[in-house]
Structure formats: structure tokens, C-alpha cells
Amino acid sequence: MSSPGLEGSPIPPTIEWMGDHIRLIDQRRLPDELVLVEVHSVEKLCDLISTLAIRGAPALGAAGAMGVALASLQARDLSEVASMLKATRPTAVNLAWGVDRALAAPDPVAEAVRIAADDVAVNQAIGAHGTAVVPDDARVITHCNTGSLACVGWGTALGVIRSSHDAGRRPSVWVDETRPVLQGARLTAWELQQLGIPATLVVDSMAGSLMAAGEVDLAIVGADRIAANGDVANKIGTYSLAVLARYHEVPFYVAAPTSTIDLATASGSQVVVEERSGSEVVEVGGVRLAPEGMAAQNWAFDITPAELVTGYITEEGVSDRVL
Ligand code: MRU
């Protein structure tokens, strides 16, 4: 593995620039198979983003930048390509951030490579700062996948857990399965196994009972967009977890790079929440669970009000405010 900061890691970089194309892990195939896909066109990249082969806010930032880099080598209309990429997933601000950074750079390829390298360093700084809020032997609950796979490498919320494990804090993890598409069960569980961090999978609806039983010391989640007032858009189910954490007096932390803070969005009510196909709710892994023709609503993200957040962990430190 060549990416700086990931030497010796059992998990390869999620996305890499290969000189004239992109290589990424196809997360749809995990946990069964670790398959790398070579991407030579922006259309293919947009399809891979839409179908969640690559997902997670920081990974989408790198993907957006590399998409513009690829298009720049192919003499494409870059503003058209930028719009195509941004339209694939509207909630994660990092996607538009990565696209715009590459678009504004004199050399989009160099910028995309820089964004990817910075991502790992930024996440490791988040992990180092976040270790301060993880007590020894902490039982941590987390939601969705915020690990190496959601970034170029290391992870944000899961990166904090990984750093605290490496620092000898002996954390163990309650992994929310994260319906409907099971990023927790498929991806977070896989990553924690690769890293040798003790972890137990639970259905999302068990979080309250775990807290009531005194089995949770801390909740740490990621973010797709943090509004200027501190409201947090993240995977559907995060809001419920935050409400439960407040009721049970469990500290609730959000770990994210500063690139996820969107000062142009005043509050969570202004965030566009991606609506995905109801088929993701009706089916699991292609197997239909509900009766044929059943209507389903599938908001991919929710908004957690700032008042429920104990602290924000960024590469700059831990703070109870975003500004
Ligand atoms: O739909 P996804 O899998 O892209 O959603 C991902 C999340 O909600 C993550 O928590 C968020 O992007 C932060 S990843 C470090």
C-alpha cells in the first residue's frame, strides 16, 4: 500500500488516482469480496457514486475531485462534468467541495491527488484529538460507516475509535446495522474485524435499550454536512440516536473534517436531504421483504439539532461549537 499514513493498514485506500484513471473499492461487494474497480469515464464514476459503490462524505470529496481531474485529461466540458458529479448525491457537502476545489485549481490532477493525501492526514488528526474524549474501556456506539471506506483512509468517527484503540484505550464498539442498506453491518463490521477491534452488531432499534441498561459510555457519529449553527446532516437514524443519547445522558460526539462544515448553510432546515428509491427499504440484498407493491419512504439522511451534540471533533480539535 502506497498511500502516506496507511502503510501497514489491512484496509487499502478507498480511492486512488492511477495516473490516467481512478481505482476504487466497490463497496457493494463487501463484506464478501474486496474488489477494486478501474474507472476511466465520468459517466462510470457517477454511476458508481449513485449506486453506493463509493460513499461516505470524505470519500465522495476525493471522488468528485478525481472526476474533474479525469475529465480535464479527456478535454471534457468541465462545468458540465461538475454539474453531473454534484447531482449524483446532494447531501454530502464534501462532494461539491471536492468538485469545486479541482475545478478552481490550475492543475485539477494535482489538486485531486492533494485532496486524497490530505484526507488521510486530516482523519488521523481527528483521531488523535478524538482520543481525548474516549475513556479507557469505553463502550462506544456508532452509526453507518465512517471508517476508512467512507474516506480515502483511516476514518472520522470510526477513525477516532481506531486511534483510541491504537493508543491503548481498549474501546469496544456497538455497531448499528444501519438500515436500509446496512453500511454498519456490511462495512463497519468488516473494518472492525480487519482492525481487530472488539465489536458487536445490533439492530438500530436496540440502541435505546442498550443505553437504558447502562451498556453505552459514548456515541460517536460522522456527518455529511454540518450547518453554520451546528445542526448535523448524517445517515438516517442519527437523530434518533442523538435523542436517545440525550435522554440517557450519554455523550454524543460528531467527528468530521472541517471540509464538512458548510458555512453557506445557516441551519439544518436548509439541507437538501437525498431521497433514495423505496426499493432499498422493501428489499434487502435483492430479496423482497414487504408485500409486492408496498409503498416505502427512504430519506437517506436526517438532521440532528446542534443542541443534542456534546462536541464536534475536527482536525483542529474538540469543541462544543462549530465556529
Ligand atoms: O449514504 P452514505 O453511506 O454515503 O452515508 C454516509 C454517512 O452518513 C456517513 O456517516 C457520513 O458520510 C460521514 S463518513 C465519514
Short mmCIF file of C-alpha atoms and ligand atoms in Angstrom, two decimals:
data_model
loop_
_atom_site.label_atom_id
_atom_site.label_comp_id
_atom_site.label_asym_id
_atom_site.label_seq_id
_atom_site.Cartn_x
_atom_site.Cartn_y
_atom_site.Cartn_z
CA MET A 1 0.00 0.00 0.00
CA SER A 2 1.50 3.29 -1.07
CA SER A 3 -0.78 5.96 0.42
CA PRO A 4 1.06 8.02 3.06
CA GLY A 5 -0.32 7.30 6.52
CA LEU A 6 -1.80 3.93 5.51
CA GLU A 7 1.42 1.88 5.47
CA GLY A 8 0.73 -1.48 7.07
CA SER A 9 -3.02 -0.90 7.19
CA PRO A 10 -5.11 -4.02 6.47
CA ILE A 11 -7.59 -1.83 4.54
CA PRO A 12 -6.42 -0.41 1.21
CA PRO A 13 -7.19 3.19 0.19
CA THR A 14 -10.84 3.58 -0.80
CA ILE A 15 -9.96 5.57 -3.90
CA GLU A 16 -6.66 6.24 -5.70
CA TRP A 17 -5.50 8.28 -8.66
CA MET A 18 -3.70 5.93 -11.08
CA GLY A 19 -2.07 8.48 -13.43
CA ASP A 20 -4.78 8.50 -16.08
CA HIS A 21 -7.73 6.88 -14.33
CA ILE A 22 -9.26 6.17 -10.92
CA ARG A 23 -9.19 2.94 -8.92
CA LEU A 24 -11.70 2.43 -6.14
CA ILE A 25 -13.05 -0.26 -3.81
CA ASP A 26 -16.50 -1.46 -4.88
CA GLN A 27 -18.25 -1.26 -1.50
CA ARG A 28 -21.33 -3.01 -2.86
CA ARG A 29 -19.33 -6.26 -2.86
CA LEU A 30 -18.23 -6.04 0.79
CA PRO A 31 -18.05 -7.82 3.16
CA ASP A 32 -17.86 -10.87 0.87
CA GLU A 33 -15.20 -9.68 -1.57
CA LEU A 34 -12.66 -6.87 -1.69
CA VAL A 35 -12.93 -5.86 -5.36
CA LEU A 36 -11.15 -2.90 -6.96
CA VAL A 37 -12.75 -1.19 -9.97
CA GLU A 38 -10.84 0.81 -12.59
CA VAL A 39 -12.75 3.91 -13.66
CA HIS A 40 -11.99 5.55 -17.00
CA SER A 41 -15.02 7.79 -17.51
CA VAL A 42 -17.01 10.34 -15.54
CA GLU A 43 -20.24 8.57 -16.52
CA LYS A 44 -18.99 5.36 -14.90
CA LEU A 45 -17.89 7.29 -11.82
CA CYS A 46 -21.34 8.94 -11.50
CA ASP A 47 -22.98 5.52 -11.70
CA LEU A 48 -20.64 4.12 -9.03
CA ILE A 49 -21.45 7.06 -6.73
CA SER A 50 -25.23 6.80 -7.29
CA THR A 51 -25.24 3.07 -6.58
CA LEU A 52 -23.08 3.45 -3.42
CA ALA A 53 -20.06 1.58 -4.76
CA ILE A 54 -18.25 4.57 -3.26
CA ARG A 55 -19.95 6.52 -0.47
CA GLY A 56 -19.23 8.44 2.71
CA ALA A 57 -18.72 12.19 2.69
CA PRO A 58 -14.89 12.45 2.60
CA ALA A 59 -14.58 9.64 0.02
CA LEU A 60 -17.10 11.48 -2.13
CA GLY A 61 -14.96 14.63 -1.85
CA ALA A 62 -11.97 12.77 -3.30
CA ALA A 63 -14.16 11.09 -5.93
CA GLY A 64 -15.59 14.44 -7.04
CA ALA A 65 -12.12 15.97 -7.39
CA MET A 66 -10.80 12.92 -9.27
CA GLY A 67 -13.81 13.03 -11.57
CA VAL A 68 -12.91 16.59 -12.57
CA ALA A 69 -9.25 15.53 -12.91
CA LEU A 70 -10.23 12.68 -15.22
CA ALA A 71 -12.41 14.98 -17.33
CA SER A 72 -9.59 17.53 -17.59
CA LEU A 73 -7.34 14.88 -19.21
CA GLN A 74 -10.11 13.99 -21.65
CA ALA A 75 -10.74 17.59 -22.75
CA ARG A 76 -14.32 17.46 -21.49
CA ASP A 77 -16.51 20.47 -20.69
CA LEU A 78 -15.57 20.76 -17.01
CA SER A 79 -18.59 22.78 -15.89
CA GLU A 80 -20.92 20.16 -17.41
CA VAL A 81 -18.96 17.37 -15.72
CA ALA A 82 -19.04 19.26 -12.41
CA SER A 83 -22.84 19.52 -12.55
CA MET A 84 -23.15 15.82 -13.40
CA LEU A 85 -20.97 14.82 -10.46
CA LYS A 86 -22.68 17.14 -7.96
CA ALA A 87 -26.13 15.87 -8.97
CA THR A 88 -25.32 12.28 -8.01
CA ARG A 89 -25.68 12.85 -4.24
CA PRO A 90 -26.93 16.18 -2.88
CA THR A 91 -26.47 15.94 0.90
CA ALA A 92 -22.75 15.30 1.43
CA VAL A 93 -21.18 18.74 1.04
CA ASN A 94 -17.73 17.22 0.50
CA LEU A 95 -18.74 16.04 -2.97
CA ALA A 96 -19.41 19.58 -4.20
CA TRP A 97 -16.41 20.80 -2.20
CA GLY A 98 -14.05 18.35 -3.94
CA VAL A 99 -15.50 19.11 -7.38
CA ASP A 100 -15.16 22.87 -6.85
CA ARG A 101 -11.62 22.61 -5.49
CA ALA A 102 -10.44 20.66 -8.56
CA LEU A 103 -12.37 22.97 -10.88
CA ALA A 104 -10.74 26.09 -9.42
CA ALA A 105 -7.21 24.64 -9.43
CA PRO A 106 -4.71 25.36 -12.24
CA ASP A 107 -3.90 21.61 -12.26
CA PRO A 108 -7.02 19.54 -11.36
CA VAL A 109 -5.00 16.30 -11.26
CA ALA A 110 -2.51 17.67 -8.74
CA GLU A 111 -5.38 19.08 -6.68
CA ALA A 112 -7.25 15.75 -6.64
CA VAL A 113 -4.10 13.92 -5.54
CA ARG A 114 -3.56 16.54 -2.81
CA ILE A 115 -7.15 16.18 -1.55
CA ALA A 116 -6.73 12.41 -1.30
CA ALA A 117 -3.43 12.66 0.58
CA ASP A 118 -4.76 15.39 2.90
CA ASP A 119 -7.80 13.27 3.73
CA VAL A 120 -5.75 10.61 5.50
CA ALA A 121 -3.69 13.18 7.41
CA VAL A 122 -6.81 15.11 8.42
CA ASN A 123 -8.54 11.94 9.62
CA GLN A 124 -5.52 10.93 11.67
CA ALA A 125 -5.57 14.39 13.30
CA ILE A 126 -9.31 13.91 14.04
CA GLY A 127 -8.44 10.53 15.56
CA ALA A 128 -5.66 11.98 17.72
CA HIS A 129 -7.89 14.79 19.05
CA GLY A 130 -10.87 12.50 19.49
CA THR A 131 -8.91 10.01 21.59
CA ALA A 132 -9.18 12.57 24.42
CA VAL A 133 -12.95 12.01 24.70
CA VAL A 134 -12.72 8.18 24.72
CA PRO A 135 -12.30 6.87 28.27
CA ASP A 136 -10.40 3.62 28.94
CA ASP A 137 -12.52 0.54 28.11
CA ALA A 138 -15.26 2.74 26.59
CA ARG A 139 -18.25 1.02 25.06
CA VAL A 140 -18.90 3.19 22.02
CA ILE A 141 -21.98 3.12 19.82
CA THR A 142 -21.68 4.28 16.22
CA HIS A 143 -23.96 4.54 13.21
CA CYS A 144 -23.46 3.94 9.49
CA ASN A 145 -19.89 3.59 8.23
CA THR A 146 -17.46 6.39 9.00
CA GLY A 147 -14.31 4.36 8.68
CA SER A 148 -11.56 4.03 6.11
CA LEU A 149 -14.17 3.09 3.50
CA ALA A 150 -16.08 6.36 3.99
CA CYS A 151 -12.89 8.34 3.46
CA VAL A 152 -9.72 7.84 1.44
CA GLY A 153 -8.38 6.15 4.53
CA TRP A 154 -8.47 5.85 8.35
CA GLY A 155 -11.95 7.28 9.01
CA THR A 156 -13.65 10.03 11.02
CA ALA A 157 -15.86 8.70 13.85
CA LEU A 158 -14.51 5.19 13.33
CA GLY A 159 -11.08 6.80 12.94
CA VAL A 160 -11.42 8.17 16.48
CA ILE A 161 -12.20 4.65 17.70
CA ARG A 162 -9.24 3.27 15.69
CA SER A 163 -6.86 5.91 17.09
CA SER A 164 -8.06 5.31 20.65
CA HIS A 165 -7.56 1.55 20.12
CA ASP A 166 -4.03 2.19 18.85
CA ALA A 167 -3.43 4.44 21.88
CA GLY A 168 -4.26 1.53 24.20
CA ARG A 169 -7.68 2.73 25.37
CA ARG A 170 -9.29 -0.67 24.66
CA PRO A 171 -12.60 0.61 23.18
CA SER A 172 -15.33 -1.82 22.15
CA VAL A 173 -17.98 -0.91 19.62
CA TRP A 174 -21.74 -1.35 19.35
CA VAL A 175 -22.26 -1.32 15.58
CA ASP A 176 -25.71 -0.12 14.45
CA GLU A 177 -26.62 -2.22 11.42
CA THR A 178 -27.91 0.96 9.70
CA ARG A 179 -30.96 0.07 7.68
CA PRO A 180 -31.85 0.30 4.89
CA VAL A 181 -28.60 -0.51 3.09
CA LEU A 182 -26.68 -1.78 6.10
CA GLN A 183 -23.46 0.21 5.98
CA GLY A 184 -22.94 -0.76 9.64
CA ALA A 185 -23.49 -4.49 9.21
CA ARG A 186 -21.62 -4.77 5.91
CA LEU A 187 -18.85 -2.17 6.14
CA THR A 188 -18.21 -1.05 9.74
CA ALA A 189 -18.36 -4.64 10.97
CA TRP A 190 -15.86 -5.68 8.25
CA GLU A 191 -13.48 -2.83 9.03
CA LEU A 192 -13.50 -3.50 12.77
CA GLN A 193 -12.78 -7.18 12.12
CA GLN A 194 -9.84 -6.24 9.87
CA LEU A 195 -8.51 -3.96 12.61
CA GLY A 196 -9.04 -6.43 15.47
CA ILE A 197 -11.22 -4.00 17.45
CA PRO A 198 -13.88 -5.75 19.57
CA ALA A 199 -17.30 -5.05 18.06
CA THR A 200 -20.87 -6.31 18.35
CA LEU A 201 -23.56 -5.80 15.74
CA VAL A 202 -27.01 -4.63 16.88
CA VAL A 203 -30.23 -3.69 15.11
CA ASP A 204 -30.73 0.09 15.05
CA SER A 205 -33.73 -0.14 17.35
CA MET A 206 -31.67 -1.74 20.16
CA ALA A 207 -29.70 1.44 20.89
CA GLY A 208 -32.22 2.76 23.45
CA SER A 209 -32.33 -0.48 25.40
CA LEU A 210 -28.53 -0.70 25.43
CA MET A 211 -28.32 2.82 26.85
CA ALA A 212 -31.07 2.14 29.40
CA ALA A 213 -29.12 -0.93 30.54
CA GLY A 214 -26.01 1.22 31.09
CA GLU A 215 -24.12 -0.54 28.29
CA VAL A 216 -23.08 2.58 26.33
CA ASP A 217 -20.50 5.12 27.50
CA LEU A 218 -20.27 7.23 24.38
CA ALA A 219 -21.79 7.77 20.93
CA ILE A 220 -19.64 8.95 18.03
CA VAL A 221 -21.02 9.50 14.53
CA GLY A 222 -19.89 11.22 11.34
CA ALA A 223 -21.53 13.94 9.27
CA ASP A 224 -22.46 14.59 5.68
CA ARG A 225 -22.93 18.31 6.25
CA ILE A 226 -22.66 20.48 9.34
CA ALA A 227 -24.59 23.73 9.08
CA ALA A 228 -23.21 27.01 10.42
CA ASN A 229 -25.39 26.71 13.55
CA GLY A 230 -24.02 23.22 14.26
CA ASP A 231 -27.00 21.18 13.05
CA VAL A 232 -25.75 17.88 11.60
CA ALA A 233 -26.99 16.05 8.50
CA ASN A 234 -25.98 12.40 8.70
CA LYS A 235 -27.28 8.92 7.88
CA ILE A 236 -30.94 8.34 8.72
CA GLY A 237 -31.16 7.13 12.31
CA THR A 238 -28.53 9.53 13.65
CA TYR A 239 -31.18 11.90 15.00
CA SER A 240 -32.93 9.07 16.88
CA LEU A 241 -29.58 8.00 18.36
CA ALA A 242 -28.86 11.59 19.48
CA VAL A 243 -32.28 11.91 21.16
CA LEU A 244 -31.72 8.60 22.95
CA ALA A 245 -28.23 9.67 24.00
CA ARG A 246 -29.53 12.92 25.48
CA TYR A 247 -32.32 11.12 27.39
CA HIS A 248 -29.83 8.62 28.82
CA GLU A 249 -27.10 11.22 29.45
CA VAL A 250 -24.67 9.52 27.06
CA PRO A 251 -22.17 11.98 25.48
CA PHE A 252 -22.87 12.34 21.73
CA TYR A 253 -19.93 13.41 19.53
CA VAL A 254 -19.79 14.25 15.83
CA ALA A 255 -16.42 13.65 14.12
CA ALA A 256 -15.83 15.27 10.73
CA PRO A 257 -13.22 17.21 8.79
CA THR A 258 -13.70 20.99 8.63
CA SER A 259 -14.48 20.49 4.92
CA THR A 260 -17.84 19.05 6.07
CA ILE A 261 -18.75 22.33 7.79
CA ASP A 262 -20.87 24.34 5.36
CA LEU A 263 -21.00 27.96 6.47
CA ALA A 264 -23.23 28.77 3.48
CA THR A 265 -25.98 26.68 5.07
CA ALA A 266 -27.33 28.52 8.10
CA SER A 267 -29.19 25.63 9.70
CA GLY A 268 -30.22 22.03 9.16
CA SER A 269 -33.60 23.05 7.75
CA GLN A 270 -31.80 24.29 4.62
CA VAL A 271 -30.05 21.00 3.90
CA VAL A 272 -31.31 19.03 0.91
CA VAL A 273 -31.92 15.51 2.18
CA GLU A 274 -31.39 12.89 -0.51
CA GLU A 275 -34.38 10.68 -1.12
CA ARG A 276 -33.48 7.25 -2.44
CA SER A 277 -35.54 4.52 -4.00
CA GLY A 278 -38.11 2.79 -1.82
CA SER A 279 -36.75 -0.49 -3.15
CA GLU A 280 -33.86 -0.16 -0.65
CA VAL A 281 -36.46 -0.38 2.15
CA VAL A 282 -38.67 -3.03 0.60
CA GLU A 283 -35.72 -5.29 -0.24
CA VAL A 284 -32.52 -6.39 1.48
CA GLY A 285 -29.75 -7.63 -0.80
CA GLY A 286 -32.24 -8.08 -3.62
CA VAL A 287 -34.64 -10.16 -1.50
CA ARG A 288 -38.11 -8.62 -1.13
CA LEU A 289 -39.33 -8.45 2.48
CA ALA A 290 -42.58 -6.50 2.17
CA PRO A 291 -45.61 -7.39 0.06
CA GLU A 292 -45.30 -6.68 -3.65
CA GLY A 293 -46.41 -3.11 -4.45
CA MET A 294 -45.87 -1.82 -0.89
CA ALA A 295 -45.11 1.92 -0.75
CA ALA A 296 -41.88 2.88 1.05
CA GLN A 297 -40.28 6.19 2.05
CA ASN A 298 -36.49 6.37 2.01
CA TRP A 299 -34.93 9.58 3.32
CA ALA A 300 -31.23 8.75 3.28
CA PHE A 301 -30.25 11.32 5.92
CA ASP A 302 -31.69 13.16 8.90
CA ILE A 303 -30.89 16.35 10.78
CA THR A 304 -29.63 16.29 14.36
CA PRO A 305 -30.10 19.67 16.06
CA ALA A 306 -26.91 21.23 17.45
CA GLU A 307 -28.35 21.21 20.97
CA LEU A 308 -28.07 17.40 21.03
CA VAL A 309 -24.35 17.41 20.13
CA THR A 310 -21.91 17.24 23.04
CA GLY A 311 -18.94 18.16 20.86
CA TYR A 312 -17.52 18.34 17.34
CA ILE A 313 -14.23 16.56 16.70
CA THR A 314 -12.35 18.02 13.72
CA GLU A 315 -8.70 18.07 12.65
CA GLU A 316 -8.45 21.32 14.65
CA GLY A 317 -9.55 19.86 17.96
CA VAL A 318 -12.67 19.14 20.04
CA SER A 319 -15.18 21.92 20.56
CA ASP A 320 -18.80 22.32 21.65
CA ARG A 321 -19.33 24.78 18.77
CA VAL A 322 -18.54 24.70 15.05
CA LEU A 323 -17.46 28.33 14.81
O1 MRU B 1 -25.21 7.09 2.29
P1 MRU B 1 -23.80 7.05 2.76
O2 MRU B 1 -23.30 5.69 3.04
O3 MRU B 1 -22.88 7.85 1.87
O4 MRU B 1 -23.84 7.83 4.17
C1 MRU B 1 -22.65 8.01 4.87
C2 MRU B 1 -22.84 8.67 6.18
O5 MRU B 1 -23.92 9.07 6.55
C3 MRU B 1 -21.60 8.92 7.00
O6 MRU B 1 -21.91 8.93 8.36
C4 MRU B 1 -21.00 10.30 6.61
O7 MRU B 1 -20.85 10.40 5.23
C5 MRU B 1 -19.72 10.53 7.27
S1 MRU B 1 -18.47 9.46 6.63
C6 MRU B 1 -17.03 9.78 7.39
#
